[in-house]
CSV table of C-alpha atoms in Angstrom, one decimal:
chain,number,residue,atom,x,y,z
J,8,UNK,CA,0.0,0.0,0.0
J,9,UNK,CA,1.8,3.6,-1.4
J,10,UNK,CA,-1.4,5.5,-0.5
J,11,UNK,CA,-4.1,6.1,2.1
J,12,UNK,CA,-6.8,8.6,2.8
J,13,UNK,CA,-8.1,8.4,6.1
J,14,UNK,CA,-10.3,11.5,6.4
J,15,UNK,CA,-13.2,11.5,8.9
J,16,UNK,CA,-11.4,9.0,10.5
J,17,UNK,CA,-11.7,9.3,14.3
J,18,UNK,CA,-7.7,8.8,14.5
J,19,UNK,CA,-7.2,12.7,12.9
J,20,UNK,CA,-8.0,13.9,15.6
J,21,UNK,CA,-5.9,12.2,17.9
J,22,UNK,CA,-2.2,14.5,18.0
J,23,UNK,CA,0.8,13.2,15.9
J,24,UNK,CA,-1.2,10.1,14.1
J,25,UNK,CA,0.4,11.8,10.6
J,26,UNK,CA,3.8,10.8,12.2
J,27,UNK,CA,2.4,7.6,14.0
J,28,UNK,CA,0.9,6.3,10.0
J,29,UNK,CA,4.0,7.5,8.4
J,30,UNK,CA,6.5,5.4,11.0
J,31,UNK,CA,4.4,2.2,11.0
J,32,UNK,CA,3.9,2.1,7.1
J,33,UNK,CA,7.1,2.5,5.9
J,34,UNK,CA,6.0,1.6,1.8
J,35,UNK,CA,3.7,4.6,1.6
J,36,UNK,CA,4.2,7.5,-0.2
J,37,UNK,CA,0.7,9.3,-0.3
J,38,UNK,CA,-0.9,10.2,3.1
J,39,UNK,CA,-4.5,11.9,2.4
J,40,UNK,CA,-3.5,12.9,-0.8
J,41,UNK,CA,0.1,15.0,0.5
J,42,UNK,CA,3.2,13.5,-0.5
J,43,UNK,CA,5.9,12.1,2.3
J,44,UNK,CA,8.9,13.3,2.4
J,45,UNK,CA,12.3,11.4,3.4
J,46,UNK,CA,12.5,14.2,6.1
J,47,UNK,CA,9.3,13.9,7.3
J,48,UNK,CA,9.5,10.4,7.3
J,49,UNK,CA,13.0,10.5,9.2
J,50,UNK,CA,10.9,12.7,11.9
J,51,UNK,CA,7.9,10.7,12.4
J,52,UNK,CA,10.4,7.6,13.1
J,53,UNK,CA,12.7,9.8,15.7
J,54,UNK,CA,9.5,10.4,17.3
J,55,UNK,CA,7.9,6.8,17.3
J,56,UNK,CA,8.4,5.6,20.6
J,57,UNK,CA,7.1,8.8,22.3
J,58,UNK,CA,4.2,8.8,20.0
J,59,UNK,CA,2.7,5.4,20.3
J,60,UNK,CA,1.7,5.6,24.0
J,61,UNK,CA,-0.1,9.3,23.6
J,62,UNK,CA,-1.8,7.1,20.3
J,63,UNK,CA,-3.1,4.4,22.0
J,64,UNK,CA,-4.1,6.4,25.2
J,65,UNK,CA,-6.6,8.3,22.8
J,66,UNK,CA,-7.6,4.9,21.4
J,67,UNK,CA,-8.6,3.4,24.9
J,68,UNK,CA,-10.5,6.7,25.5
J,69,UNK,CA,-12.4,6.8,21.9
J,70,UNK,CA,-13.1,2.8,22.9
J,71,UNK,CA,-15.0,4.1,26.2
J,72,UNK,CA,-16.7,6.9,24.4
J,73,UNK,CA,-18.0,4.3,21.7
J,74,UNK,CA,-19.3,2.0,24.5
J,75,UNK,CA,-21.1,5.4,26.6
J,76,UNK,CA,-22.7,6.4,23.1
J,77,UNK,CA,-23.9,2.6,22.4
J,78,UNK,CA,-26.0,2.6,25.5
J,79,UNK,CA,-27.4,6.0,25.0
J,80,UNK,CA,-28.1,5.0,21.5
J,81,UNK,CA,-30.0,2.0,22.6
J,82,UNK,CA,-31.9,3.7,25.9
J,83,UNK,CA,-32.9,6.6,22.8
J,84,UNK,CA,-34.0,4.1,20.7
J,85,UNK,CA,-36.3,2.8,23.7
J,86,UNK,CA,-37.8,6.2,24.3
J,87,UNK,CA,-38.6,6.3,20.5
J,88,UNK,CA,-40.5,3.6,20.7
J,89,UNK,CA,-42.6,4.3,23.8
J,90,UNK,CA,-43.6,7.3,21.9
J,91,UNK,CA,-45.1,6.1,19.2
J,92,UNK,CA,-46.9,3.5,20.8
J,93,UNK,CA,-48.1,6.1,24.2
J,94,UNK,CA,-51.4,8.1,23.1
J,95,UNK,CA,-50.3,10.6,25.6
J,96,UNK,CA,-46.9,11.7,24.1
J,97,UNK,CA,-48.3,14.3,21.8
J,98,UNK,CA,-47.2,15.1,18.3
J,99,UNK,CA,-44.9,18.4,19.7
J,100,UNK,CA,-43.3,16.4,21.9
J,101,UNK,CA,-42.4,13.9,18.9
J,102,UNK,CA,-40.6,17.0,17.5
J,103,UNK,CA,-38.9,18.0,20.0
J,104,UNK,CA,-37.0,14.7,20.6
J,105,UNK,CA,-35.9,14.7,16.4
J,106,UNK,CA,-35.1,18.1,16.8
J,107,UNK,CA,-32.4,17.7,19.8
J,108,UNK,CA,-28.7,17.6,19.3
J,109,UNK,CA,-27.0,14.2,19.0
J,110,UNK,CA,-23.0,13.3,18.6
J,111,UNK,CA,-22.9,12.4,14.7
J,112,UNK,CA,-22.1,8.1,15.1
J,113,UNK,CA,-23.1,5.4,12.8
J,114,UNK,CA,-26.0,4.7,15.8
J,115,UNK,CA,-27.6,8.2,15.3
J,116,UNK,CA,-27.2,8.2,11.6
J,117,UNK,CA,-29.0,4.9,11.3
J,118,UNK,CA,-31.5,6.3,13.4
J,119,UNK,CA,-32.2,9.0,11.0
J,120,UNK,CA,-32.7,6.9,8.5
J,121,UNK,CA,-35.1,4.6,9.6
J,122,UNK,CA,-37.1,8.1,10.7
J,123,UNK,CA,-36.9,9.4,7.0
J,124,UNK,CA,-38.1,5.7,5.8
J,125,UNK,CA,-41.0,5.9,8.3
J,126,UNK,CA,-42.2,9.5,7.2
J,127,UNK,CA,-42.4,8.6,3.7
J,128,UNK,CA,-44.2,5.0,4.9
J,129,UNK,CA,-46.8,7.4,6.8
J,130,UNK,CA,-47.1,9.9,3.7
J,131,UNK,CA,-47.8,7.1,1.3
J,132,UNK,CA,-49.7,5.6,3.6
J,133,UNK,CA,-51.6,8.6,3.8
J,134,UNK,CA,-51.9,9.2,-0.4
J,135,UNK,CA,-53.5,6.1,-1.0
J,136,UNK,CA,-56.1,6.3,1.7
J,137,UNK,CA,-56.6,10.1,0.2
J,138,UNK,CA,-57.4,8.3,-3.2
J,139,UNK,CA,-60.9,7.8,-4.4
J,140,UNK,CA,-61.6,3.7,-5.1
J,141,UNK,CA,-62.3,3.2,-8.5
J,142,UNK,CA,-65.5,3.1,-9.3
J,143,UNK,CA,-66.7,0.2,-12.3
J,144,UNK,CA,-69.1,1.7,-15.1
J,145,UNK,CA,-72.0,-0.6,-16.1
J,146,UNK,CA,-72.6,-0.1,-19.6
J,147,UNK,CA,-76.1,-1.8,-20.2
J,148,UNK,CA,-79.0,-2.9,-18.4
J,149,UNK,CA,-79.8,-6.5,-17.5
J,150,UNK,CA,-81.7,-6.5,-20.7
J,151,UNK,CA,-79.0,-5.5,-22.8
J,152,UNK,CA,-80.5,-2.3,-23.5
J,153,UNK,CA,-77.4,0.3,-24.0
J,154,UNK,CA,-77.4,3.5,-21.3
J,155,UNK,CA,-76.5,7.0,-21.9
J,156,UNK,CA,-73.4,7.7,-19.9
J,157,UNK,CA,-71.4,10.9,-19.7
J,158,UNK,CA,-68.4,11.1,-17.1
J,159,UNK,CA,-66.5,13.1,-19.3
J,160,UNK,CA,-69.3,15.9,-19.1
J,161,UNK,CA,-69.0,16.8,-22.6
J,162,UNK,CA,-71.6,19.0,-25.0
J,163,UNK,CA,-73.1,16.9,-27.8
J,164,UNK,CA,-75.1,17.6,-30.3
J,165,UNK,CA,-77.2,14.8,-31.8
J,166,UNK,CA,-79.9,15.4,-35.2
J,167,UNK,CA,-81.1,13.6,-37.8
J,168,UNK,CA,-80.1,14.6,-42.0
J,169,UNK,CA,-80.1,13.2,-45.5
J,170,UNK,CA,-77.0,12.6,-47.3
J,171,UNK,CA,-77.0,11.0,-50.4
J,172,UNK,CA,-80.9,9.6,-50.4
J,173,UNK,CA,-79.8,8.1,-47.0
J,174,UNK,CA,-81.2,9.0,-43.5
J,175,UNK,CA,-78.2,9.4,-41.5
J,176,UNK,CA,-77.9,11.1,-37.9
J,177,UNK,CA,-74.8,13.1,-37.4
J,178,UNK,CA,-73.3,13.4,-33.9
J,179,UNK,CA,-71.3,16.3,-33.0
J,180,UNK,CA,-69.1,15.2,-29.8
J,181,UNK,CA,-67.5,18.8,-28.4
J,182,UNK,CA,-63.8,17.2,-27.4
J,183,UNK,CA,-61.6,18.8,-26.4
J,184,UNK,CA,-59.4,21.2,-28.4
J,185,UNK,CA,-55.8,20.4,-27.2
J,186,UNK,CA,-56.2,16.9,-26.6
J,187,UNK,CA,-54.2,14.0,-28.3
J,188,UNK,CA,-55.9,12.1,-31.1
J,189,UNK,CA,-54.2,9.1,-29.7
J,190,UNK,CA,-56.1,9.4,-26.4
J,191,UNK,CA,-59.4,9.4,-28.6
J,192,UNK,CA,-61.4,5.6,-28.9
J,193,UNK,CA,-64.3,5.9,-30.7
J,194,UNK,CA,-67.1,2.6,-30.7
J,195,UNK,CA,-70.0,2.7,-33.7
J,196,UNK,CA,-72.1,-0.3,-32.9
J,197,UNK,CA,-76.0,-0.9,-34.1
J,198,UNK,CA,-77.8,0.9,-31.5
J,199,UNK,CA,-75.2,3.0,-29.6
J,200,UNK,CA,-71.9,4.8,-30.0
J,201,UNK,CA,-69.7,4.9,-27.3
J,202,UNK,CA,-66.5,8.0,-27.3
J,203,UNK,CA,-63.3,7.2,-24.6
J,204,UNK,CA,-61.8,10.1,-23.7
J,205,UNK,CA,-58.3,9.7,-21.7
J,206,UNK,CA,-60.4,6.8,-19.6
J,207,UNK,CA,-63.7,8.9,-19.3
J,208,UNK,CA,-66.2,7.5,-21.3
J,209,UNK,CA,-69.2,9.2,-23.5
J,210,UNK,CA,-71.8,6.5,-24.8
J,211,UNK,CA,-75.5,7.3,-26.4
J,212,UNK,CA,-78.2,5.2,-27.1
J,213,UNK,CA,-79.3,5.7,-30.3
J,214,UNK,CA,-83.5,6.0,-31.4
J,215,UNK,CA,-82.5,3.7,-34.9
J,216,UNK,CA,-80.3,0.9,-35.8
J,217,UNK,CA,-77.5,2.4,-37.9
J,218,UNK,CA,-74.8,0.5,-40.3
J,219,UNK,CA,-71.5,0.7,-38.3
J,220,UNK,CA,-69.7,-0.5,-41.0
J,221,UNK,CA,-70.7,2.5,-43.4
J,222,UNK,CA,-70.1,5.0,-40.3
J,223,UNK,CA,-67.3,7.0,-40.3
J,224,UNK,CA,-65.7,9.6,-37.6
J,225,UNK,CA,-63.8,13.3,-38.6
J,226,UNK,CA,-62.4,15.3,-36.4
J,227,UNK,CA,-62.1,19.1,-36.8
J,228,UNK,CA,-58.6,20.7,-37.1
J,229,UNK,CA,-59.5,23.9,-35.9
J,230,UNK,CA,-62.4,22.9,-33.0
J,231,UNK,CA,-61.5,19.6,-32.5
J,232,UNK,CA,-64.8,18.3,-32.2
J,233,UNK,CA,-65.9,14.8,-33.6
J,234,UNK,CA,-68.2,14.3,-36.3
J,235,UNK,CA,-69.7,11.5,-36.5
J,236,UNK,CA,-71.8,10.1,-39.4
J,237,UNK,CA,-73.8,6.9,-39.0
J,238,UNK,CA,-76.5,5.9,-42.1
J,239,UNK,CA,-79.6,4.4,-40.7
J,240,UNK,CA,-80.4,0.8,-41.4
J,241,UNK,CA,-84.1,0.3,-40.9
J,242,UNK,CA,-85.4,1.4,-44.2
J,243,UNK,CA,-82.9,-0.8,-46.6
J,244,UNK,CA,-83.8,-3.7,-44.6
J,245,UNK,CA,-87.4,-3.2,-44.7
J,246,UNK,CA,-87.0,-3.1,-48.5
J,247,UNK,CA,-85.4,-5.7,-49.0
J,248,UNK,CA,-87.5,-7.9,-46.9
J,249,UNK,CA,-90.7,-7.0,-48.4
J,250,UNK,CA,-88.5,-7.7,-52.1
J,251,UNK,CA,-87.6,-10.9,-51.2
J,252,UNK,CA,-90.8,-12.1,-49.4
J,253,UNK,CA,-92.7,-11.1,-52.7
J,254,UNK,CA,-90.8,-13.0,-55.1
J,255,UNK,CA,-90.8,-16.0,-52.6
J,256,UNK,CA,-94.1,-15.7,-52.7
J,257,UNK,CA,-94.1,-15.5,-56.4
J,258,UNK,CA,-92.5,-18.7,-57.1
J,259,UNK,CA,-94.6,-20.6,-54.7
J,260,UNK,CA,-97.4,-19.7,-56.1
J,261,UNK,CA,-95.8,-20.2,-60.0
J,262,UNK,CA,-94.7,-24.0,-58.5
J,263,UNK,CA,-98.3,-24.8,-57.0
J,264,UNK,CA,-100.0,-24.2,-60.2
J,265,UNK,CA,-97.7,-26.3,-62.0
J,266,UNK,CA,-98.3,-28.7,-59.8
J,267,UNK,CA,-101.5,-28.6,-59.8
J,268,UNK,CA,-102.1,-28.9,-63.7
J,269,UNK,CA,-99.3,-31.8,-63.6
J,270,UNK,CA,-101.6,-34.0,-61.0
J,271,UNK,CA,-104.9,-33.1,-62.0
J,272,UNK,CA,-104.2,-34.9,-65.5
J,273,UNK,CA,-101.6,-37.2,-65.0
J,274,UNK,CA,-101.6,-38.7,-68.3
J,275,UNK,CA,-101.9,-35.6,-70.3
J,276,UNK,CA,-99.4,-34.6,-73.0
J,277,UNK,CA,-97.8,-31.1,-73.5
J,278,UNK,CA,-100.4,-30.4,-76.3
J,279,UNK,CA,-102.9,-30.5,-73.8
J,280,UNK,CA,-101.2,-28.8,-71.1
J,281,UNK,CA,-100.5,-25.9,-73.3
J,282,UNK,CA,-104.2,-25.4,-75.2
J,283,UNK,CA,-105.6,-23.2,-72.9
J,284,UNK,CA,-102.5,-21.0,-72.6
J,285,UNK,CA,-102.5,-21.0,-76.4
J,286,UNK,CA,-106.4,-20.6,-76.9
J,287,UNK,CA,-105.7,-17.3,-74.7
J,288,UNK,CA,-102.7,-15.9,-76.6
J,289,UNK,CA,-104.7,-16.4,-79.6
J,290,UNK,CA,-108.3,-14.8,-78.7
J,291,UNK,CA,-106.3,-12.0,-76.8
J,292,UNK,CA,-104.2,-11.2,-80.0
J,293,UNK,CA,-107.5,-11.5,-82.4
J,294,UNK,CA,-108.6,-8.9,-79.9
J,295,UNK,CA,-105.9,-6.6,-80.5
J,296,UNK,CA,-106.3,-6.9,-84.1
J,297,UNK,CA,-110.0,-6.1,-84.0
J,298,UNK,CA,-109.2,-2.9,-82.5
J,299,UNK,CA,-106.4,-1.9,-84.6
J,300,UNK,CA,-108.0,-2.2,-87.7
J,301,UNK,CA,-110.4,0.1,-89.1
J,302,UNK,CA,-113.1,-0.1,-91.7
J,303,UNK,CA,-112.0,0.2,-95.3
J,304,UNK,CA,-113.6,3.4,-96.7
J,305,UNK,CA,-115.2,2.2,-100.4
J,306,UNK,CA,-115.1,4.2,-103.3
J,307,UNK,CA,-117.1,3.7,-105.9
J,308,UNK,CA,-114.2,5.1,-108.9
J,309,UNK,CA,-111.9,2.4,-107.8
J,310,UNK,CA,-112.0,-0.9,-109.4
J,311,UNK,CA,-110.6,-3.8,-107.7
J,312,UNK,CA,-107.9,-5.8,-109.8
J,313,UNK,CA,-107.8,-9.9,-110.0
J,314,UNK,CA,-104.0,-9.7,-110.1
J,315,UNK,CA,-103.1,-8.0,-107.0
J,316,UNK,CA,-103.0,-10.2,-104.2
J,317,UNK,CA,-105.5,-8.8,-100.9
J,318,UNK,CA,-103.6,-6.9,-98.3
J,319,UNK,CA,-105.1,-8.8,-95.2
């Protein structure tokens, strides 16, 4: 060892322990952080043997002191704890025993720090019970009917339009100006929409079914409100439906009559099945031509020739 630092060492303050070190540790050169000299070092060992029993004096004297400031540490720690577990010692009195001077050892020091870890135990302690429990929002009823919920106590704006021979209804959802797109969740379903808001939530029941998938959501760049489209559903459907129940409807009836002419005459040919379809073309189209034609106006200056074949 060339080097040593002993700074806030107890032994500095004993008097001559630079000459004591330097004598006893011949190899070192570097004695908190001053360089030994050969003079100095001739010195300290000249003055060796009236040195060492001044030194160790001192040392039996700091070993007493270490002892006397074990048992007070110990008999404060004991007071500390009948503190906090007396209702009578009040809070002032608590701050008046950690505001009292104590000599600076590794006991008092260790005491201060299991104080500082028990004041921030007793403030967090103190935080959580401070914070509301979270409460659970219920979305729907028990009938799975959707309710209108806003914690985010936001303005909306809800009407009904026509946009491109559709009924749509637009909702206008007044979000906030500043906030983050990404914070936005927006949820278009058949009979509600439901807007998530940095965990607070905005949902409305809505009068119609509307197509989610042909919805679509815009947000304003200089408002920042949502606009929300959503086409209603109703009327396409009904349309449809009554479409396809009348062509059902249709064939049945077409296969029930075939059937019926098929079993009615069993051994009939096609001839027979198609005479009175074909008696009614031809008396409906005799009709026609009765009612188109009109009576040919006769004049008695023109003769009728044998060679030209009749019109009709």
């Amino acid at each position: 060892m060339c080097c040593s630092y002993l700074t806030g060492n107890p032994c500095t303050e004993y008097p001559g322990y630079r000459e004591f070190v330097i004598a006893t540790l011949p190899q070192l050169k570097l004695l908190d952080g001053v360089e030994i000299t050969k003079s100095e070092r001739i010195v300290a060992l000249q003055n060796l043997e009236r040195i060492r029993p001044v030194i160790e004096e001192k040392q039996r004297e700091h070993g007493l002191k270490r002892n006397s400031e074990k048992v007070e540490a110990v008999r404060r720690k004991e007071r500390f704890a009948k503190a906090n577990t007396d209702s009578s010692y009040t809070t002032m009195g608590l701050e008046e025993y950690w505001s009292e001077k104590v000599p600076y050892t590794p006991e008092s020091r260790i005491e201060t720090h299991e104080y500082m870890q028990q004041k921030e135990k007793s403030r967090q302690e103190t935080k959580n019970s401070r914070i509301e429990p979270r409460v659970i929002t219920k979305y729907f009823a028990e009938d799975g009917r959707p309710y209108n919920i806003n914690t985010a106590k936001i303005e909306f704006n809800l009407k009904e339009d026509i946009l491109d021979d559709h009924d749509v209804y637009i909702l206008d959802v007044a979000v906030y100006k500043h906030m983050d797109t990404a914070l936005i969740k927006c949820d278009i379903q058949v009979n509600y929409v439901r807007v998530t808001l940095k965990r607070k939530v905005f949902q409305l029941a809505l009068p119609d079914e509307v197509r989610a998938d042909a919805s679509h959501v815009k947000r304003s760049l200089t408002t920042g409100h949502l606009l929300i489209t959503m086409p209603k559903a109703s009327r396409e459907i009904r349309i449809s439906a009554n479409n396809e129940h009348k062509s059902s409807h249709e064939k049945t009836n077409k296969t029930n009559h075939i059937f019926v002419q098929d079993f009615n005459k069993p051994n009939a040919t096609f001839s027979e099945l198609s005479g009175n379809n074909s008696s009614k073309c031809k008396k409906s189209l005799l009709h026609i031509k009765k009612q188109s034609t009109t009576p040919r106006m006769y004049n008695e200056y023109i003769e009728d020739c044998s060679d030209v074949p009749p019109l009709i």
